[in-house]
């Protein structure tokens, strides 16, 4: 009857080793079945089919064919860098199932041939007898045959409170990967590998498709369209020069290549790669690890944050929150001291608890008692129970028996379910009803409730049952899984940013309401449960979700369904969680956020982001960074399209007007592959706007490549191009040599890039206005580009390769005039742009 020895009746001899080996060979190892991993070559092929990679490969191949090895090497090096990053991300997605396999197959203590042997979890077979102790991770689904256990099933159910398991098929169901928190027992395995509950979650995880980032989709469409349009236009231009103007074939091909390079925005893949990668690095400074880089962009669009309660909103540990006596006097955790009437209640709760417990509720009892009763006569650290009565199917309470001061006198300390303790105390109906009303009141506030009683017994032979003792009821203990201290402020900031927070938990509705009130999650008290959810079709549930913020008693597949319905309703969903049960929903969400400290490997590998400090506030910091990154990508995109307009015009128009060539392929390579990316990367370091967390989330359909943003950029760039062409025509008309005119326009173009960079940082301010938030990269980058310009003009070798000359006085005066006119044009356009359009373009 004592609970200190593992129960091992003689009838439980287990499988013979030979039979276990036969079953292992026949049924296979106790590992989760995983989908066949993609081969390296299939990953490479998939990466090369991306439009942005095809664009870079085509441009690099053209230059390689023309013998320009330096330009080709620069382009192709970017190709391989981006492919390498893609392959690394692809490999990481394969690790979720591998992590799940490790978690589901710990080492196990089994009985074989009548002896206990420890075997790897993968060698456990159906029919094995598992010997389970406190702290063991269960290796397979099983039924408890003997003993009693408390099992933490939060990885599967989301419940923080351990579940009591008793011998028998109904009350003794054990699940793989859950943890024994208390007790010992013997269980018979009935399911392994993919047939277990955690195995079915693994299969759901394997079948879940990860959504593509909106920025990825938008960039693919844009680049594909520009590539097709650019190639058609460049081909027509080359044929026109060859057939109509009588240019040689080689000259026409070179002109077509130059126009192609001017049209195709090679900077877009550079911007996406650099901004998102550096964004992930910056987010890591806020204790958030990025596992999938495109999720950084999606952070800025999050409109719904679906938060798991246990371990996410709460600390995933139990705490004594309330004490209640028979006379209805109450002590809560906010009190400054523990009044004397409550000392006996706490004293006997501690005596009914192991001195060094594993169970979370028992840990909470000992911590609470030691905090309030240390240095009083109510702490008995030196006492050890002479005998123990464990939980049983008939009595959900446990009793510790201690030797008294006189012979055959014993002190009894009991705790357990309030109904069981009331029964042990043989209370009258009225008194029992009063206590049960107290229990109901506490439970409605989300508290877990235990009853405590004390008794005395005189005798030398232990009674068969606890019912044979006489107990006196002392009171009730209420436990709560406390919310994290930083959660209320983080939720308030989410609300100010227009982000709706929804709780998704496997816990009781009353507990969900209590935690929601404590953290300020929602003013709406309505809760939808898993059972109600199953009774609704998708259309009705989608409408219901628009008015409910609390979802309780959820199963893993129900969380996955909720995430999918929210996404189908147009929401951009972030899902937080830490358990195995959260993994499919984490993977299906636009942004899955796993807990790094308390979370499982499965959740971490399935998520796009991992909170290294498990702080809910870090999610808000990550969202803020995501919005900043998206803003800066929008600015950089506007700059890139604005600067392409003068490059296209200067490559195309002089040939059509039969002017001397203004921009040669080498000029365009320099501008496209060095200057433009360098200037656009400056935007990555721009700090966040002051109002970035007071805006509503951007619509999922919004994009840096939206028509309003690109239209403003095109008008901006065409005006600048017109001024440069006007200056070139005037210089040629004045009889200035073509090389001097080209040098003046080229210098003005490069310097104009500086103006375009400044103008597009903030459309609400003039280009030369000093912004309050300094960007440390601006002076460095501008200095580097200016130094390069001095080199290509001042060094004879580079000047010859570029077809330039040292500008004379007239050329320098013309350069200054073109820049002054460009500055005036940028300011005129900024002032003329309607406020709404300017605001949209700025974001």
Coordinates of C-alpha atoms in Angstrom, one line a residue, residues 148-734:
X148 CA -0.9 5.6 -9.6
X149 CA 0.7 8.5 -11.5
X150 CA 0.3 12.2 -11.9
X151 CA 1.3 13.1 -15.5
X152 CA 2.0 16.5 -17.1
X153 CA 0.3 16.4 -20.4
X154 CA 0.7 20.1 -21.2
X155 CA 2.7 19.2 -24.3
X156 CA -0.4 17.6 -25.8
X157 CA -3.3 19.4 -24.1
X158 CA -2.0 22.8 -23.0
X159 CA -3.0 22.0 -19.4
X160 CA -0.5 23.1 -16.8
X161 CA -1.9 21.0 -14.0
X162 CA -0.8 17.3 -14.0
X163 CA -3.5 14.7 -14.7
X164 CA -4.0 11.9 -12.2
X165 CA -3.8 8.4 -13.8
X166 CA -5.2 5.3 -12.0
X167 CA -5.0 1.7 -13.0
X168 CA -7.5 0.6 -15.7
X169 CA -8.3 1.4 -19.3
X170 CA -10.5 4.3 -18.6
X171 CA -8.5 6.2 -16.0
X172 CA -5.0 4.9 -16.9
X173 CA -4.4 6.1 -20.5
X174 CA -0.8 7.3 -20.8
X175 CA 0.5 9.2 -23.9
X176 CA 4.0 9.2 -25.4
X177 CA 6.2 12.2 -24.7
X178 CA 4.3 13.3 -21.6
X179 CA 6.1 13.4 -18.2
X180 CA 5.4 11.7 -15.0
X181 CA 5.4 14.3 -12.2
X182 CA 4.6 12.0 -9.3
X183 CA 4.1 8.4 -8.4
X184 CA 5.3 5.0 -9.7
X185 CA 3.5 2.4 -11.8
X186 CA 3.7 -0.3 -14.5
X187 CA 2.0 0.3 -17.8
X188 CA 1.5 -1.9 -20.9
X189 CA 2.3 -0.4 -24.3
X190 CA -0.5 -0.4 -26.9
X191 CA 0.7 2.0 -29.5
X192 CA 4.1 3.1 -30.8
X193 CA 5.6 5.4 -33.5
X194 CA 3.0 7.1 -35.8
X195 CA 0.1 5.3 -34.0
X196 CA 0.6 7.4 -30.8
X197 CA -1.1 10.6 -30.1
X198 CA 2.1 12.6 -30.6
X199 CA 2.7 10.6 -33.8
X200 CA -0.6 11.8 -35.2
X201 CA 0.5 15.4 -34.5
X202 CA 3.7 14.7 -36.3
X203 CA 1.7 13.5 -39.3
X204 CA -0.4 16.7 -39.2
X205 CA 2.8 18.8 -39.0
X206 CA 4.2 17.0 -42.1
X207 CA 1.1 17.7 -44.1
X208 CA 0.9 21.4 -43.2
X209 CA 2.0 23.7 -46.0
X210 CA 4.0 26.8 -45.0
X211 CA 2.6 30.0 -46.5
X212 CA 4.7 32.1 -48.8
X213 CA 5.5 35.6 -47.7
X214 CA 3.4 38.4 -49.4
X215 CA 6.6 40.2 -50.3
X216 CA 7.9 37.1 -51.9
X217 CA 4.8 36.7 -54.0
X218 CA 4.7 40.4 -55.0
X219 CA 8.4 40.5 -55.9
X220 CA 8.0 37.3 -58.1
X221 CA 5.1 38.8 -60.0
X222 CA 6.9 42.2 -60.5
X223 CA 10.2 40.7 -61.6
X224 CA 8.6 38.2 -63.9
X225 CA 6.6 41.0 -65.6
X226 CA 9.6 43.4 -65.8
X227 CA 11.8 40.6 -67.2
X228 CA 9.4 39.8 -70.0
X229 CA 8.7 43.4 -70.8
X230 CA 12.4 44.4 -70.6
X231 CA 13.5 41.5 -72.9
X232 CA 10.8 42.3 -75.5
X233 CA 11.7 46.0 -75.5
X234 CA 15.5 45.4 -75.6
X235 CA 15.0 42.9 -78.5
X236 CA 12.9 45.4 -80.4
X237 CA 15.5 48.1 -79.7
X238 CA 18.4 46.0 -80.9
X239 CA 16.5 45.0 -84.1
X240 CA 15.6 48.6 -84.7
X241 CA 19.2 49.7 -84.4
X242 CA 20.4 46.9 -86.7
X243 CA 17.8 47.1 -89.4
X244 CA 16.7 50.7 -89.4
X245 CA 19.7 52.7 -88.2
X246 CA 22.2 50.5 -90.0
X247 CA 24.2 49.8 -86.8
X248 CA 26.4 46.7 -86.8
X249 CA 25.0 43.5 -85.3
X250 CA 27.5 43.6 -82.4
X251 CA 26.7 47.2 -81.6
X252 CA 23.0 46.5 -81.7
X253 CA 23.4 43.6 -79.3
X254 CA 25.4 45.7 -76.9
X255 CA 22.8 48.4 -77.0
X256 CA 20.1 45.9 -76.4
X257 CA 22.0 44.4 -73.4
X258 CA 22.6 47.9 -72.0
X259 CA 18.8 48.6 -72.2
X260 CA 18.0 45.3 -70.7
X261 CA 20.4 45.9 -67.8
X262 CA 18.8 49.4 -67.3
X263 CA 15.3 48.0 -67.2
X264 CA 15.8 44.9 -65.0
X265 CA 15.9 45.9 -61.3
X266 CA 18.8 43.8 -60.2
X267 CA 18.7 45.6 -56.8
X268 CA 15.4 44.1 -55.8
X269 CA 16.8 40.6 -54.9
X270 CA 19.7 42.4 -53.2
X271 CA 17.3 44.6 -51.2
X272 CA 15.1 41.6 -50.2
X273 CA 18.0 39.5 -49.2
X274 CA 20.0 42.1 -47.3
X275 CA 17.1 43.9 -45.6
X276 CA 15.5 40.7 -44.4
X277 CA 18.7 39.1 -43.3
X278 CA 19.9 42.2 -41.5
X279 CA 16.4 42.6 -40.1
X280 CA 16.6 39.1 -38.6
X281 CA 20.0 40.0 -37.1
X282 CA 18.5 43.2 -35.6
X283 CA 15.5 41.3 -34.2
X284 CA 17.9 38.8 -32.6
X285 CA 19.1 41.7 -30.5
X286 CA 15.7 41.7 -28.9
X287 CA 16.0 38.0 -27.9
X288 CA 14.0 36.8 -30.9
X289 CA 15.7 34.2 -33.2
X290 CA 14.5 34.1 -36.8
X291 CA 14.3 30.6 -38.3
X292 CA 12.7 31.7 -41.6
X293 CA 13.8 35.0 -42.9
X294 CA 10.7 35.9 -45.1
X295 CA 8.6 35.9 -41.9
X296 CA 10.4 39.1 -40.9
X297 CA 8.5 40.9 -43.6
X298 CA 5.2 39.3 -42.5
X299 CA 5.7 40.7 -38.9
X300 CA 4.8 44.1 -40.1
X301 CA 1.4 43.0 -41.4
X302 CA 0.2 40.9 -38.3
X303 CA -3.4 41.7 -37.5
X304 CA -4.2 38.7 -35.2
X305 CA -1.9 37.3 -32.5
X306 CA -3.1 33.9 -31.4
X307 CA -1.5 33.2 -28.1
X308 CA -1.4 29.9 -26.2
X309 CA -2.1 30.5 -22.5
X310 CA 0.1 28.0 -20.8
X311 CA 3.7 29.1 -20.9
X312 CA 3.0 32.1 -23.2
X313 CA 0.6 34.3 -21.3
X314 CA 1.3 32.5 -18.1
X315 CA 4.5 31.3 -16.4
X316 CA 3.6 27.5 -16.7
X317 CA 4.1 27.0 -13.0
X318 CA 1.5 26.8 -10.2
X319 CA 1.3 29.4 -7.4
X320 CA -0.9 29.5 -4.3
X321 CA -3.3 32.4 -4.9
X322 CA -5.9 32.0 -2.2
X323 CA -6.6 30.3 1.2
X324 CA -10.1 29.9 2.5
X325 CA -11.3 28.7 5.9
X326 CA -14.6 27.1 7.0
X327 CA -15.9 30.5 8.3
X328 CA -15.4 31.9 4.8
X329 CA -12.4 34.1 5.8
X330 CA -10.1 34.5 2.9
X331 CA -6.4 35.2 2.4
X332 CA -5.1 36.1 -1.1
X333 CA -1.7 36.5 -2.6
X334 CA -1.8 40.3 -2.3
X335 CA -1.9 40.3 1.5
X336 CA 1.1 41.7 3.3
X337 CA 1.1 39.0 6.0
X338 CA -0.4 35.6 6.8
X339 CA -2.9 35.8 9.8
X340 CA -2.6 33.2 12.5
X341 CA -5.9 31.4 11.7
X342 CA -4.4 30.3 8.4
X343 CA -1.2 28.9 9.8
X344 CA -2.7 25.5 10.7
X345 CA -4.1 25.1 7.1
X346 CA -0.7 25.8 5.5
X347 CA 1.1 23.6 8.1
X348 CA -0.9 20.5 7.3
X349 CA -0.9 21.2 3.6
X350 CA 2.9 21.1 3.8
X351 CA 2.8 17.9 6.0
X352 CA 0.7 16.2 3.3
X353 CA 3.3 17.2 0.7
X354 CA 6.7 15.6 0.1
X355 CA 9.6 17.8 1.3
X356 CA 11.2 17.9 -2.1
X357 CA 8.3 17.5 -4.5
X358 CA 8.3 17.2 -8.3
X359 CA 4.6 18.0 -8.8
X360 CA 4.0 21.8 -9.6
X361 CA 1.2 22.2 -7.2
X362 CA 3.1 20.5 -4.4
X363 CA 6.1 22.7 -5.2
X364 CA 3.8 25.7 -4.8
X365 CA 2.6 24.5 -1.4
X366 CA 6.1 24.1 -0.1
X367 CA 7.3 27.5 -1.5
X368 CA 4.3 29.2 0.0
X369 CA 4.7 27.6 3.4
X370 CA 8.4 28.3 3.7
X371 CA 7.8 31.9 2.7
X372 CA 5.2 32.6 5.4
X373 CA 6.0 30.0 8.2
X374 CA 9.8 29.8 8.3
X375 CA 11.1 30.4 11.8
X376 CA 7.7 29.4 13.3
X377 CA 6.7 26.1 15.1
X378 CA 4.6 25.2 12.0
X379 CA 7.5 24.1 9.8
X380 CA 8.6 20.5 10.4
X381 CA 11.5 20.0 8.0
X382 CA 12.9 17.1 10.1
X383 CA 9.7 15.1 10.1
X384 CA 9.3 12.1 7.8
X385 CA 6.0 10.3 7.2
X386 CA 5.9 6.8 8.9
X387 CA 3.3 5.7 6.4
X388 CA 1.5 7.1 3.3
X389 CA -1.9 6.5 1.8
X390 CA -1.8 7.3 -1.9
X391 CA -4.5 8.4 -4.2
X392 CA -6.9 5.6 -5.3
X393 CA -9.8 5.3 -7.7
X394 CA -12.2 5.5 -4.7
X395 CA -10.5 8.3 -2.8
X396 CA -8.9 11.2 -4.7
X397 CA -6.9 12.3 -1.6
X398 CA -3.6 11.4 0.0
X399 CA -2.7 11.1 3.6
X400 CA 0.7 11.3 5.4
X401 CA 0.9 9.6 8.8
X402 CA 3.5 10.9 11.3
X403 CA 4.5 9.5 14.7
X404 CA 3.1 11.4 17.6
X405 CA 4.5 12.3 20.9
X406 CA 3.2 9.3 22.8
X407 CA 3.3 5.6 21.9
X408 CA 0.7 4.5 19.3
X409 CA -0.3 8.1 18.7
X410 CA -0.1 9.4 15.2
X411 CA -0.8 12.7 13.4
X412 CA -2.6 12.7 10.1
X413 CA -2.2 15.3 7.3
X414 CA -4.5 15.0 4.2
X415 CA -4.9 16.9 1.0
X416 CA -6.8 16.2 -2.2
X417 CA -9.9 16.9 -4.3
X418 CA -12.3 19.0 -2.1
X419 CA -15.1 16.4 -2.5
X420 CA -12.9 13.6 -1.4
X421 CA -11.6 15.5 1.7
X422 CA -15.2 16.5 2.6
X423 CA -16.1 12.8 2.5
X424 CA -13.2 11.8 4.7
X425 CA -14.2 14.4 7.3
X426 CA -17.8 12.9 7.4
X427 CA -19.3 16.4 7.3
X428 CA -23.0 17.1 7.3
X429 CA -24.9 18.1 4.2
X430 CA -25.2 21.8 5.1
X431 CA -21.5 22.2 6.0
X432 CA -20.5 20.2 2.9
X433 CA -22.7 22.4 0.7
X434 CA -21.2 25.5 2.1
X435 CA -17.7 24.3 1.3
X436 CA -18.7 23.2 -2.2
X437 CA -20.1 26.7 -2.9
X438 CA -16.7 28.1 -1.9
X439 CA -15.0 25.6 -4.3
X440 CA -17.3 26.7 -7.1
X441 CA -16.7 30.3 -6.5
X442 CA -12.9 29.8 -6.6
X443 CA -13.1 27.6 -9.7
X444 CA -15.1 30.3 -11.5
X445 CA -12.1 32.6 -11.0
X446 CA -9.8 30.1 -12.7
X447 CA -8.3 28.6 -9.5
X448 CA -7.4 24.9 -9.1
X449 CA -8.7 23.9 -5.6
X450 CA -7.5 21.4 -3.0
X451 CA -9.0 20.6 0.3
X452 CA -6.9 20.1 3.5
X453 CA -7.7 18.2 6.7
X454 CA -6.0 17.0 9.8
X455 CA -6.6 14.0 12.1
X456 CA -5.2 11.9 15.0
X457 CA -5.1 8.2 15.3
X458 CA -4.2 5.8 18.1
X459 CA -3.3 2.2 17.3
X460 CA -0.6 -0.1 16.1
X461 CA -2.2 -1.6 13.0
X462 CA -2.8 0.6 10.0
X463 CA -6.4 0.8 8.8
X464 CA -7.1 -0.5 5.3
X465 CA -8.6 2.8 4.1
X466 CA -8.3 6.5 4.9
X467 CA -12.1 6.3 5.6
X468 CA -11.3 4.6 8.8
X469 CA -9.7 7.7 10.3
X470 CA -11.4 10.7 11.8
X471 CA -10.5 14.0 10.1
X472 CA -11.2 17.6 10.8
X473 CA -11.6 19.9 7.7
X474 CA -9.2 22.8 7.8
X475 CA -9.8 24.7 4.6
X476 CA -9.2 25.2 0.9
X477 CA -6.1 26.1 -1.2
X478 CA -6.6 27.8 -4.5
X479 CA -3.8 27.6 -7.2
X480 CA -3.2 29.7 -10.3
X481 CA -0.7 29.5 -13.1
X482 CA 0.2 33.3 -12.8
X483 CA 0.4 35.5 -15.9
X484 CA 3.8 36.8 -16.9
X485 CA 4.5 40.3 -15.5
X486 CA 5.2 41.9 -18.9
X487 CA 2.1 40.5 -20.7
X488 CA -0.5 43.3 -19.8
X489 CA 1.8 46.1 -21.2
X490 CA 2.6 44.0 -24.3
X491 CA -1.1 43.3 -25.0
X492 CA -1.9 47.0 -24.5
X493 CA 0.8 47.9 -27.1
X494 CA -0.6 45.3 -29.5
X495 CA -4.1 46.9 -29.1
X496 CA -2.7 50.4 -29.8
X497 CA -1.1 49.0 -32.9
X498 CA -4.4 47.5 -34.1
X499 CA -3.4 43.9 -33.4
X500 CA -6.1 41.7 -32.0
X501 CA -5.0 39.1 -29.4
X502 CA -6.8 35.8 -29.2
X503 CA -6.2 33.2 -26.5
X504 CA -6.1 29.6 -27.7
X505 CA -5.8 27.1 -24.9
X506 CA -6.6 23.6 -23.9
X507 CA -7.5 24.8 -20.4
X508 CA -10.9 25.2 -18.8
X509 CA -13.1 28.2 -19.9
X510 CA -13.1 29.7 -16.4
X511 CA -9.3 29.6 -16.3
X512 CA -9.2 31.3 -19.7
X513 CA -11.5 34.0 -18.6
X514 CA -9.5 34.6 -15.3
X515 CA -6.2 34.9 -17.2
X516 CA -7.8 37.1 -19.8
X517 CA -9.0 39.5 -17.2
X518 CA -5.7 39.5 -15.4
X519 CA -3.7 40.5 -18.5
X520 CA -6.3 42.8 -20.0
X521 CA -6.7 40.6 -23.1
X522 CA -10.3 41.2 -23.8
X523 CA -13.4 42.9 -22.4
X524 CA -15.6 40.3 -24.1
X525 CA -16.4 37.4 -21.7
X526 CA -17.6 35.0 -24.3
X527 CA -15.6 31.8 -24.7
X528 CA -15.9 29.2 -27.5
X529 CA -14.9 25.7 -26.5
X530 CA -13.5 22.8 -28.6
X531 CA -16.8 21.0 -28.3
X532 CA -18.7 24.0 -29.6
X533 CA -16.2 24.5 -32.3
X534 CA -16.7 21.0 -33.7
X535 CA -20.4 21.5 -33.9
X536 CA -20.0 24.6 -36.3
X537 CA -19.2 24.5 -40.0
X538 CA -16.4 26.7 -41.3
X539 CA -18.7 29.6 -42.4
X540 CA -20.4 29.9 -39.0
X541 CA -17.2 29.5 -37.1
X542 CA -15.5 32.1 -39.2
X543 CA -18.3 34.6 -38.3
X544 CA -18.2 33.6 -34.7
X545 CA -14.4 34.2 -34.5
X546 CA -14.9 37.8 -35.4
X547 CA -16.6 38.3 -32.0
X548 CA -14.8 35.9 -29.7
X549 CA -11.3 36.4 -28.2
X550 CA -11.1 33.4 -25.9
X551 CA -10.9 29.8 -27.2
X552 CA -10.7 27.0 -24.5
X553 CA -10.6 23.2 -24.3
X554 CA -8.9 23.1 -27.7
X555 CA -7.3 20.0 -29.3
X556 CA -4.3 20.4 -31.6
X557 CA -6.3 19.9 -34.8
X558 CA -8.7 22.6 -33.6
X559 CA -6.0 25.2 -33.2
X560 CA -4.8 24.4 -36.7
X561 CA -8.4 24.8 -38.0
X562 CA -8.8 28.2 -36.2
X563 CA -5.5 29.5 -37.7
X564 CA -6.5 28.4 -41.2
X565 CA -10.0 30.1 -40.9
X566 CA -8.5 33.3 -39.6
X567 CA -6.1 33.4 -42.6
X568 CA -8.9 32.6 -45.0
X569 CA -10.8 35.6 -43.5
X570 CA -8.0 37.9 -44.6
X571 CA -6.1 38.1 -41.3
X572 CA -2.4 37.9 -41.1
X573 CA -1.9 35.5 -38.2
X574 CA 0.9 35.1 -35.7
X575 CA 0.6 32.0 -33.5
X576 CA 2.5 31.6 -30.3
X577 CA 3.1 28.4 -28.4
X578 CA 5.5 26.1 -26.7
X579 CA 4.2 22.6 -26.8
X580 CA 4.0 19.7 -29.2
X581 CA 0.3 20.4 -29.6
X582 CA 1.1 23.9 -31.0
X583 CA 3.5 22.8 -33.8
X584 CA 1.0 22.3 -36.7
X585 CA -0.7 25.7 -36.0
X586 CA 2.8 27.3 -35.7
X587 CA 3.8 26.0 -39.1
X588 CA 0.5 27.0 -40.7
X589 CA 0.4 30.5 -39.4
X590 CA 1.9 33.5 -41.3
X591 CA 4.3 33.9 -38.4
X592 CA 4.8 31.0 -35.9
X593 CA 6.4 32.2 -32.7
X594 CA 7.7 29.5 -30.3
X595 CA 9.0 29.8 -26.7
X596 CA 12.8 29.1 -26.5
X597 CA 13.2 28.4 -22.8
X598 CA 10.1 26.4 -21.9
X599 CA 9.1 25.4 -25.4
X600 CA 9.7 22.0 -27.0
X601 CA 12.2 21.3 -29.8
X602 CA 9.2 20.5 -32.0
X603 CA 7.6 23.9 -31.5
X604 CA 10.9 25.7 -32.0
X605 CA 11.6 23.9 -35.2
X606 CA 8.1 24.4 -36.6
X607 CA 8.0 28.1 -35.9
X608 CA 9.4 30.9 -37.9
X609 CA 10.5 32.9 -34.8
X610 CA 11.7 31.7 -31.4
X611 CA 11.6 33.9 -28.3
X612 CA 14.9 33.2 -26.6
X613 CA 13.7 34.7 -23.3
X614 CA 10.1 33.5 -23.5
X615 CA 9.0 37.1 -23.0
X616 CA 5.7 38.1 -24.5
X617 CA 7.0 41.6 -24.7
X618 CA 9.7 40.4 -27.2
X619 CA 6.9 39.7 -29.6
X620 CA 5.9 43.3 -29.6
X621 CA 9.6 44.3 -30.2
X622 CA 9.7 41.9 -33.1
X623 CA 6.5 43.4 -34.6
X624 CA 7.9 46.9 -34.3
X625 CA 11.1 45.8 -36.1
X626 CA 9.0 44.0 -38.7
X627 CA 7.1 47.2 -39.4
X628 CA 10.4 49.2 -39.6
X629 CA 11.9 46.8 -42.0
X630 CA 8.8 46.9 -44.3
X631 CA 8.8 50.7 -44.3
X632 CA 12.5 50.7 -45.3
X633 CA 11.9 48.1 -48.0
X634 CA 9.2 50.4 -49.4
X635 CA 11.6 53.4 -49.4
X636 CA 14.3 51.5 -51.0
X637 CA 12.0 50.1 -53.7
X638 CA 10.8 53.6 -54.5
X639 CA 14.4 54.8 -54.8
X640 CA 15.4 51.9 -57.1
X641 CA 12.5 52.5 -59.5
X642 CA 13.1 56.3 -59.4
X643 CA 16.8 55.9 -60.3
X644 CA 16.1 53.4 -63.1
X645 CA 14.1 56.0 -65.0
X646 CA 17.1 58.2 -65.9
X647 CA 19.3 55.2 -66.5
X648 CA 16.7 53.8 -69.1
X649 CA 16.2 57.2 -70.6
X650 CA 19.9 58.0 -70.9
X651 CA 20.6 54.6 -72.5
X652 CA 17.6 54.8 -74.9
X653 CA 16.9 58.4 -76.0
X654 CA 20.3 59.4 -77.3
X655 CA 20.4 56.5 -79.8
X656 CA 16.8 57.3 -81.0
X657 CA 17.8 61.0 -81.5
X658 CA 21.1 60.0 -83.2
X659 CA 23.1 61.7 -80.4
X660 CA 26.5 60.3 -79.3
X661 CA 26.1 57.3 -76.9
X662 CA 25.6 58.6 -73.4
X663 CA 25.5 55.5 -71.2
X664 CA 27.6 52.5 -72.2
X665 CA 27.2 49.0 -70.7
X666 CA 30.1 49.6 -68.4
X667 CA 28.4 52.7 -67.0
X668 CA 25.2 50.8 -66.4
X669 CA 27.0 48.0 -64.7
X670 CA 28.7 50.4 -62.4
X671 CA 25.4 52.2 -61.6
X672 CA 23.3 49.0 -61.3
X673 CA 25.6 46.8 -59.4
X674 CA 27.6 49.2 -57.2
X675 CA 26.0 52.6 -56.7
X676 CA 22.3 51.7 -56.7
X677 CA 22.6 48.8 -54.2
X678 CA 24.9 50.8 -52.0
X679 CA 22.5 53.7 -51.8
X680 CA 19.5 51.4 -51.3
X681 CA 21.2 49.5 -48.5
X682 CA 21.4 52.8 -46.7
X683 CA 17.7 52.6 -46.1
X684 CA 18.1 49.4 -44.2
X685 CA 19.6 51.3 -41.3
X686 CA 16.9 54.0 -41.2
X687 CA 15.3 54.0 -37.6
X688 CA 11.6 53.4 -37.1
X689 CA 9.1 56.3 -37.4
X690 CA 7.8 57.7 -34.1
X691 CA 4.2 56.5 -34.9
X692 CA 5.1 53.1 -36.1
X693 CA 3.2 51.3 -33.3
X694 CA 0.2 53.7 -33.5
X695 CA -0.8 52.7 -37.0
X696 CA -3.2 49.9 -37.9
X697 CA -1.6 46.8 -39.5
X698 CA -1.1 47.3 -43.2
X699 CA -3.5 45.3 -45.5
X700 CA -2.2 42.0 -46.8
X701 CA -2.7 43.3 -50.3
X702 CA -0.3 46.2 -49.6
X703 CA 3.1 46.0 -51.2
X704 CA 6.2 48.0 -51.7
X705 CA 5.5 47.3 -55.4
X706 CA 2.0 48.8 -55.2
X707 CA 1.0 51.1 -58.0
X708 CA 0.9 54.3 -55.9
X709 CA 4.5 53.8 -54.7
X710 CA 5.9 52.9 -58.1
X711 CA 3.9 55.7 -59.9
X712 CA 5.4 58.3 -57.6
X713 CA 8.9 56.8 -58.2
X714 CA 8.5 56.7 -62.0
X715 CA 7.3 60.4 -62.1
X716 CA 10.2 61.4 -59.8
X717 CA 12.7 59.6 -62.0
X718 CA 11.3 60.7 -65.4
X719 CA 11.5 64.3 -64.3
X720 CA 15.1 63.9 -63.3
X721 CA 15.9 62.1 -66.6
X722 CA 14.3 64.9 -68.6
X723 CA 16.6 67.4 -66.9
X724 CA 19.7 65.3 -67.6
X725 CA 18.7 64.8 -71.3
X726 CA 18.0 68.5 -71.6
X727 CA 21.4 69.4 -70.2
X728 CA 23.1 66.8 -72.5
X729 CA 21.4 68.3 -75.5
X730 CA 22.3 71.8 -74.6
X731 CA 25.9 70.9 -74.1
X732 CA 26.1 69.1 -77.4
X733 CA 24.3 72.1 -79.0
X734 CA 27.0 74.4 -77.6

